[in-house]
Amino acid sequence: MFAAATGRVLRTPLAPGFSCVGCGARDGRLWTRAEGWSVGRCRNCGLLRTWPVPDTDVLRRAYEAPSYFGARTDGDRDAWAQRAAQILSVLPDASHGVLDFGAGEGHLVRALRGAGVHAHGVEPSPA
């Protein structure tokens, strides 16, 4: 998702209805667009999230796709370390930690921890 990230907050306000799940603020700005998704950033606490939130069917199809888990294995440690470095290079501040929602088998979380970041992962897929 961060391949095309610019690392700067764009000035475009997000559509009405934005509500930060971190602090409840309603002021979000478009942060970046990448790989067909938009990422919004809360102007109060800095939380980044997909916006608008994908509907349940879109998420279900994404998480059930065979490629969701099969792209990389833990053996690709260099690739995961590079991905972690790429993500950290565009985050405004990772000092409070990173939550990887849709963490799969946790490879990115391990790479982030290896980079000294307090990281946790959540995986909603039953696969």
mmCIF file with all atom_site columns, N, CA and C in Angstrom, residues 11-58:
data_model
loop_
_atom_site.group_PDB
_atom_site.id
_atom_site.type_symbol
_atom_site.label_atom_id
_atom_site.label_alt_id
_atom_site.label_comp_id
_atom_site.label_asym_id
_atom_site.label_entity_id
_atom_site.label_seq_id
_atom_site.pdbx_PDB_ins_code
_atom_site.Cartn_x
_atom_site.Cartn_y
_atom_site.Cartn_z
_atom_site.occupancy
_atom_site.B_iso_or_equiv
_atom_site.pdbx_formal_charge
_atom_site.auth_seq_id
_atom_site.auth_comp_id
_atom_site.auth_asym_id
_atom_site.auth_atom_id
_atom_site.pdbx_PDB_model_num
ATOM 1   N N  . ARG A 1 11 ? -3.680  18.222 1.340  1.00 0.00 ? 11 ARG A N  1
ATOM 2   C CA . ARG A 1 11 ? -4.602  19.189 1.933  1.00 0.00 ? 11 ARG A CA 1
ATOM 3   C C  . ARG A 1 11 ? -6.074  18.834 1.725  1.00 0.00 ? 11 ARG A C  1
ATOM 4   N N  . THR A 1 12 ? -6.347  17.826 0.952  1.00 0.00 ? 12 THR A N  1
ATOM 5   C CA . THR A 1 12 ? -7.717  17.472 0.621  1.00 0.00 ? 12 THR A CA 1
ATOM 6   C C  . THR A 1 12 ? -8.437  16.886 1.828  1.00 0.00 ? 12 THR A C  1
ATOM 7   N N  . PRO A 1 13 ? -9.521  17.531 2.279  1.00 0.00 ? 13 PRO A N  1
ATOM 8   C CA . PRO A 1 13 ? -10.292 16.945 3.381  1.00 0.00 ? 13 PRO A CA 1
ATOM 9   C C  . PRO A 1 13 ? -10.924 15.633 2.925  1.00 0.00 ? 13 PRO A C  1
ATOM 10  N N  . LEU A 1 14 ? -11.074 14.713 3.847  1.00 0.00 ? 14 LEU A N  1
ATOM 11  C CA . LEU A 1 14 ? -11.741 13.450 3.531  1.00 0.00 ? 14 LEU A CA 1
ATOM 12  C C  . LEU A 1 14 ? -13.238 13.681 3.470  1.00 0.00 ? 14 LEU A C  1
ATOM 13  N N  . ALA A 1 15 ? -13.925 12.759 2.838  1.00 0.00 ? 15 ALA A N  1
ATOM 14  C CA . ALA A 1 15 ? -15.374 12.867 2.694  1.00 0.00 ? 15 ALA A CA 1
ATOM 15  C C  . ALA A 1 15 ? -16.035 12.982 4.063  1.00 0.00 ? 15 ALA A C  1
ATOM 16  N N  . PRO A 1 16 ? -17.182 13.660 4.110  1.00 0.00 ? 16 PRO A N  1
ATOM 17  C CA . PRO A 1 16 ? -17.913 13.734 5.373  1.00 0.00 ? 16 PRO A CA 1
ATOM 18  C C  . PRO A 1 16 ? -18.155 12.332 5.924  1.00 0.00 ? 16 PRO A C  1
ATOM 19  N N  . GLY A 1 17 ? -18.128 12.210 7.203  1.00 0.00 ? 17 GLY A N  1
ATOM 20  C CA . GLY A 1 17 ? -18.338 10.918 7.836  1.00 0.00 ? 17 GLY A CA 1
ATOM 21  C C  . GLY A 1 17 ? -17.068 10.321 8.396  1.00 0.00 ? 17 GLY A C  1
ATOM 22  N N  . PHE A 1 18 ? -15.909 10.923 8.084  1.00 0.00 ? 18 PHE A N  1
ATOM 23  C CA . PHE A 1 18 ? -14.656 10.415 8.653  1.00 0.00 ? 18 PHE A CA 1
ATOM 24  C C  . PHE A 1 18 ? -14.724 10.533 10.165 1.00 0.00 ? 18 PHE A C  1
ATOM 25  N N  . SER A 1 19 ? -14.370 9.461  10.822 1.00 0.00 ? 19 SER A N  1
ATOM 26  C CA . SER A 1 19 ? -14.278 9.455  12.276 1.00 0.00 ? 19 SER A CA 1
ATOM 27  C C  . SER A 1 19 ? -13.089 8.591  12.651 1.00 0.00 ? 19 SER A C  1
ATOM 28  N N  . CYS A 1 20 ? -12.170 9.158  13.398 1.00 0.00 ? 20 CYS A N  1
ATOM 29  C CA . CYS A 1 20 ? -10.963 8.437  13.786 1.00 0.00 ? 20 CYS A CA 1
ATOM 30  C C  . CYS A 1 20 ? -11.298 7.372  14.825 1.00 0.00 ? 20 CYS A C  1
ATOM 31  N N  . VAL A 1 21 ? -10.869 6.151  14.570 1.00 0.00 ? 21 VAL A N  1
ATOM 32  C CA . VAL A 1 21 ? -11.109 5.072  15.529 1.00 0.00 ? 21 VAL A CA 1
ATOM 33  C C  . VAL A 1 21 ? -10.152 5.168  16.710 1.00 0.00 ? 21 VAL A C  1
ATOM 34  N N  . GLY A 1 22 ? -9.127  5.992  16.598 1.00 0.00 ? 22 GLY A N  1
ATOM 35  C CA . GLY A 1 22 ? -8.168  6.157  17.684 1.00 0.00 ? 22 GLY A CA 1
ATOM 36  C C  . GLY A 1 22 ? -8.614  7.169  18.718 1.00 0.00 ? 22 GLY A C  1
ATOM 37  N N  . CYS A 1 23 ? -9.061  8.353  18.249 1.00 0.00 ? 23 CYS A N  1
ATOM 38  C CA . CYS A 1 23 ? -9.380  9.428  19.193 1.00 0.00 ? 23 CYS A CA 1
ATOM 39  C C  . CYS A 1 23 ? -10.787 9.988  19.030 1.00 0.00 ? 23 CYS A C  1
ATOM 40  N N  . GLY A 1 24 ? -11.498 9.583  17.973 1.00 0.00 ? 24 GLY A N  1
ATOM 41  C CA . GLY A 1 24 ? -12.863 10.055 17.759 1.00 0.00 ? 24 GLY A CA 1
ATOM 42  C C  . GLY A 1 24 ? -12.974 11.363 16.994 1.00 0.00 ? 24 GLY A C  1
ATOM 43  N N  . ALA A 1 25 ? -11.857 11.991 16.666 1.00 0.00 ? 25 ALA A N  1
ATOM 44  C CA . ALA A 1 25 ? -11.901 13.257 15.927 1.00 0.00 ? 25 ALA A CA 1
ATOM 45  C C  . ALA A 1 25 ? -12.538 13.048 14.557 1.00 0.00 ? 25 ALA A C  1
ATOM 46  N N  . ARG A 1 26 ? -13.110 14.096 14.030 1.00 0.00 ? 26 ARG A N  1
ATOM 47  C CA . ARG A 1 26 ? -13.780 14.014 12.734 1.00 0.00 ? 26 ARG A CA 1
ATOM 48  C C  . ARG A 1 26 ? -13.039 14.780 11.640 1.00 0.00 ? 26 ARG A C  1
ATOM 49  N N  . ASP A 1 27 ? -11.820 15.194 11.906 1.00 0.00 ? 27 ASP A N  1
ATOM 50  C CA . ASP A 1 27 ? -11.048 15.956 10.931 1.00 0.00 ? 27 ASP A CA 1
ATOM 51  C C  . ASP A 1 27 ? -9.920  15.103 10.381 1.00 0.00 ? 27 ASP A C  1
ATOM 52  N N  . GLY A 1 28 ? -10.117 14.580 9.194  1.00 0.00 ? 28 GLY A N  1
ATOM 53  C CA . GLY A 1 28 ? -9.092  13.782 8.544  1.00 0.00 ? 28 GLY A CA 1
ATOM 54  C C  . GLY A 1 28 ? -8.736  14.379 7.201  1.00 0.00 ? 28 GLY A C  1
ATOM 55  N N  . ARG A 1 29 ? -7.525  14.128 6.751  1.00 0.00 ? 29 ARG A N  1
ATOM 56  C CA . ARG A 1 29 ? -7.061  14.600 5.453  1.00 0.00 ? 29 ARG A CA 1
ATOM 57  C C  . ARG A 1 29 ? -6.534  13.417 4.655  1.00 0.00 ? 29 ARG A C  1
ATOM 58  N N  . LEU A 1 30 ? -6.682  13.499 3.351  1.00 0.00 ? 30 LEU A N  1
ATOM 59  C CA . LEU A 1 30 ? -6.114  12.477 2.489  1.00 0.00 ? 30 LEU A CA 1
ATOM 60  C C  . LEU A 1 30 ? -4.605  12.512 2.658  1.00 0.00 ? 30 LEU A C  1
ATOM 61  N N  . TRP A 1 31 ? -4.009  11.369 2.974  1.00 0.00 ? 31 TRP A N  1
ATOM 62  C CA . TRP A 1 31 ? -2.567  11.300 3.201  1.00 0.00 ? 31 TRP A CA 1
ATOM 63  C C  . TRP A 1 31 ? -1.846  10.812 1.960  1.00 0.00 ? 31 TRP A C  1
ATOM 64  N N  . THR A 1 32 ? -2.394  9.763  1.340  1.00 0.00 ? 32 THR A N  1
ATOM 65  C CA . THR A 1 32 ? -1.816  9.258  0.101  1.00 0.00 ? 32 THR A CA 1
ATOM 66  C C  . THR A 1 32 ? -2.823  8.357  -0.592 1.00 0.00 ? 32 THR A C  1
ATOM 67  N N  . ARG A 1 33 ? -2.543  8.080  -1.838 1.00 0.00 ? 33 ARG A N  1
ATOM 68  C CA . ARG A 1 33 ? -3.301  7.090  -2.605 1.00 0.00 ? 33 ARG A CA 1
ATOM 69  C C  . ARG A 1 33 ? -2.284  6.124  -3.166 1.00 0.00 ? 33 ARG A C  1
ATOM 70  N N  . ALA A 1 34 ? -2.556  4.841  -3.028 1.00 0.00 ? 34 ALA A N  1
ATOM 71  C CA . ALA A 1 34 ? -1.625  3.840  -3.540 1.00 0.00 ? 34 ALA A CA 1
ATOM 72  C C  . ALA A 1 34 ? -2.361  2.542  -3.802 1.00 0.00 ? 34 ALA A C  1
ATOM 73  N N  . GLU A 1 35 ? -2.016  1.900  -4.898 1.00 0.00 ? 35 GLU A N  1
ATOM 74  C CA . GLU A 1 35 ? -2.537  0.577  -5.235 1.00 0.00 ? 35 GLU A CA 1
ATOM 75  C C  . GLU A 1 35 ? -4.060  0.508  -5.158 1.00 0.00 ? 35 GLU A C  1
ATOM 76  N N  . GLY A 1 36 ? -4.727  1.578  -5.585 1.00 0.00 ? 36 GLY A N  1
ATOM 77  C CA . GLY A 1 36 ? -6.183  1.587  -5.618 1.00 0.00 ? 36 GLY A CA 1
ATOM 78  C C  . GLY A 1 36 ? -6.859  1.939  -4.309 1.00 0.00 ? 36 GLY A C  1
ATOM 79  N N  . TRP A 1 37 ? -6.110  2.262  -3.286 1.00 0.00 ? 37 TRP A N  1
ATOM 80  C CA . TRP A 1 37 ? -6.671  2.590  -1.975 1.00 0.00 ? 37 TRP A CA 1
ATOM 81  C C  . TRP A 1 37 ? -6.292  4.023  -1.599 1.00 0.00 ? 37 TRP A C  1
ATOM 82  N N  . SER A 1 38 ? -7.129  4.655  -0.817 1.00 0.00 ? 38 SER A N  1
ATOM 83  C CA . SER A 1 38 ? -6.803  5.961  -0.251 1.00 0.00 ? 38 SER A CA 1
ATOM 84  C C  . SER A 1 38 ? -6.526  5.766  1.231  1.00 0.00 ? 38 SER A C  1
ATOM 85  N N  . VAL A 1 39 ? -5.557  6.503  1.731  1.00 0.00 ? 39 VAL A N  1
ATOM 86  C CA . VAL A 1 39 ? -5.215  6.439  3.149  1.00 0.00 ? 39 VAL A CA 1
ATOM 87  C C  . VAL A 1 39 ? -5.432  7.826  3.733  1.00 0.00 ? 39 VAL A C  1
ATOM 88  N N  . GLY A 1 40 ? -6.240  7.882  4.784  1.00 0.00 ? 40 GLY A N  1
ATOM 89  C CA . GLY A 1 40 ? -6.503  9.140  5.465  1.00 0.00 ? 40 GLY A CA 1
ATOM 90  C C  . GLY A 1 40 ? -5.709  9.226  6.751  1.00 0.00 ? 40 GLY A C  1
ATOM 91  N N  . ARG A 1 41 ? -5.423  10.453 7.164  1.00 0.00 ? 41 ARG A N  1
ATOM 92  C CA . ARG A 1 41 ? -4.689  10.679 8.412  1.00 0.00 ? 41 ARG A CA 1
ATOM 93  C C  . ARG A 1 41 ? -5.507  11.605 9.296  1.00 0.00 ? 41 ARG A C  1
ATOM 94  N N  . CYS A 1 42 ? -5.712  11.185 10.535 1.00 0.00 ? 42 CYS A N  1
ATOM 95  C CA . CYS A 1 42 ? -6.416  12.009 11.510 1.00 0.00 ? 42 CYS A CA 1
ATOM 96  C C  . CYS A 1 42 ? -5.540  13.220 11.833 1.00 0.00 ? 42 CYS A C  1
ATOM 97  N N  . ARG A 1 43 ? -6.119  14.405 11.766 1.00 0.00 ? 43 ARG A N  1
ATOM 98  C CA . ARG A 1 43 ? -5.342  15.616 12.054 1.00 0.00 ? 43 ARG A CA 1
ATOM 99  C C  . ARG A 1 43 ? -5.144  15.813 13.546 1.00 0.00 ? 43 ARG A C  1
ATOM 100 N N  . ASN A 1 44 ? -5.868  15.071 14.363 1.00 0.00 ? 44 ASN A N  1
ATOM 101 C CA . ASN A 1 44 ? -5.712  15.205 15.809 1.00 0.00 ? 44 ASN A CA 1
ATOM 102 C C  . ASN A 1 44 ? -4.621  14.284 16.357 1.00 0.00 ? 44 ASN A C  1
ATOM 103 N N  . CYS A 1 45 ? -4.690  12.989 16.026 1.00 0.00 ? 45 CYS A N  1
ATOM 104 C CA . CYS A 1 45 ? -3.743  12.032 16.627 1.00 0.00 ? 45 CYS A CA 1
ATOM 105 C C  . CYS A 1 45 ? -2.765  11.421 15.626 1.00 0.00 ? 45 CYS A C  1
ATOM 106 N N  . GLY A 1 46 ? -2.986  11.635 14.327 1.00 0.00 ? 46 GLY A N  1
ATOM 107 C CA . GLY A 1 46 ? -2.060  11.128 13.321 1.00 0.00 ? 46 GLY A CA 1
ATOM 108 C C  . GLY A 1 46 ? -2.314  9.708  12.854 1.00 0.00 ? 46 GLY A C  1
ATOM 109 N N  . LEU A 1 47 ? -3.364  9.047  13.354 1.00 0.00 ? 47 LEU A N  1
ATOM 110 C CA . LEU A 1 47 ? -3.662  7.676  12.944 1.00 0.00 ? 47 LEU A CA 1
ATOM 111 C C  . LEU A 1 47 ? -3.896  7.620  11.438 1.00 0.00 ? 47 LEU A C  1
ATOM 112 N N  . LEU A 1 48 ? -3.286  6.641  10.797 1.00 0.00 ? 48 LEU A N  1
ATOM 113 C CA . LEU A 1 48 ? -3.487  6.407  9.367  1.00 0.00 ? 48 LEU A CA 1
ATOM 114 C C  . LEU A 1 48 ? -4.441  5.240  9.196  1.00 0.00 ? 48 LEU A C  1
ATOM 115 N N  . ARG A 1 49 ? -5.386  5.377  8.262  1.00 0.00 ? 49 ARG A N  1
ATOM 116 C CA . ARG A 1 49 ? -6.310  4.278  8.001  1.00 0.00 ? 49 ARG A CA 1
ATOM 117 C C  . ARG A 1 49 ? -6.859  4.370  6.593  1.00 0.00 ? 49 ARG A C  1
ATOM 118 N N  . THR A 1 50 ? -7.279  3.227  6.075  1.00 0.00 ? 50 THR A N  1
ATOM 119 C CA . THR A 1 50 ? -7.920  3.200  4.772  1.00 0.00 ? 50 THR A CA 1
ATOM 120 C C  . THR A 1 50 ? -9.219  3.990  4.867  1.00 0.00 ? 50 THR A C  1
ATOM 121 N N  . TRP A 1 51 ? -9.438  4.889  3.893  1.00 0.00 ? 51 TRP A N  1
ATOM 122 C CA . TRP A 1 51 ? -10.671 5.667  3.882  1.00 0.00 ? 51 TRP A CA 1
ATOM 123 C C  . TRP A 1 51 ? -11.102 5.878  2.442  1.00 0.00 ? 51 TRP A C  1
ATOM 124 N N  . PRO A 1 52 ? -12.357 5.625  2.109  1.00 0.00 ? 52 PRO A N  1
ATOM 125 C CA . PRO A 1 52 ? -13.365 5.129  3.028  1.00 0.00 ? 52 PRO A CA 1
ATOM 126 C C  . PRO A 1 52 ? -13.100 3.676  3.405  1.00 0.00 ? 52 PRO A C  1
ATOM 127 N N  . VAL A 1 53 ? -13.686 3.273  4.489  1.00 0.00 ? 53 VAL A N  1
ATOM 128 C CA . VAL A 1 53 ? -13.513 1.904  4.964  1.00 0.00 ? 53 VAL A CA 1
ATOM 129 C C  . VAL A 1 53 ? -14.111 0.958  3.923  1.00 0.00 ? 53 VAL A C  1
ATOM 130 N N  . PRO A 1 54 ? -13.336 -0.030 3.466  1.00 0.00 ? 54 PRO A N  1
ATOM 131 C CA . PRO A 1 54 ? -13.877 -0.986 2.493  1.00 0.00 ? 54 PRO A CA 1
ATOM 132 C C  . PRO A 1 54 ? -15.063 -1.745 3.091  1.00 0.00 ? 54 PRO A C  1
ATOM 133 N N  . ASP A 1 55 ? -16.043 -2.042 2.248  1.00 0.00 ? 55 ASP A N  1
ATOM 134 C CA . ASP A 1 55 ? -17.195 -2.770 2.780  1.00 0.00 ? 55 ASP A CA 1
ATOM 135 C C  . ASP A 1 55 ? -16.820 -4.221 3.075  1.00 0.00 ? 55 ASP A C  1
ATOM 136 N N  . THR A 1 56 ? -17.672 -4.889 3.795  1.00 0.00 ? 56 THR A N  1
ATOM 137 C CA . THR A 1 56 ? -17.417 -6.242 4.278  1.00 0.00 ? 56 THR A CA 1
ATOM 138 C C  . THR A 1 56 ? -17.115 -7.218 3.149  1.00 0.00 ? 56 THR A C  1
ATOM 139 N N  . ASP A 1 57 ? -17.841 -7.111 2.038  1.00 0.00 ? 57 ASP A N  1
ATOM 140 C CA . ASP A 1 57 ? -17.609 -8.031 0.916  1.00 0.00 ? 57 ASP A CA 1
ATOM 141 C C  . ASP A 1 57 ? -16.225 -7.837 0.296  1.00 0.00 ? 57 ASP A C  1
ATOM 142 N N  . VAL A 1 58 ? -15.790 -6.592 0.160  1.00 0.00 ? 58 VAL A N  1
ATOM 143 C CA . VAL A 1 58 ? -14.459 -6.315 -0.394 1.00 0.00 ? 58 VAL A CA 1
ATOM 144 C C  . VAL A 1 58 ? -13.386 -6.911 0.516  1.00 0.00 ? 58 VAL A C  1
#
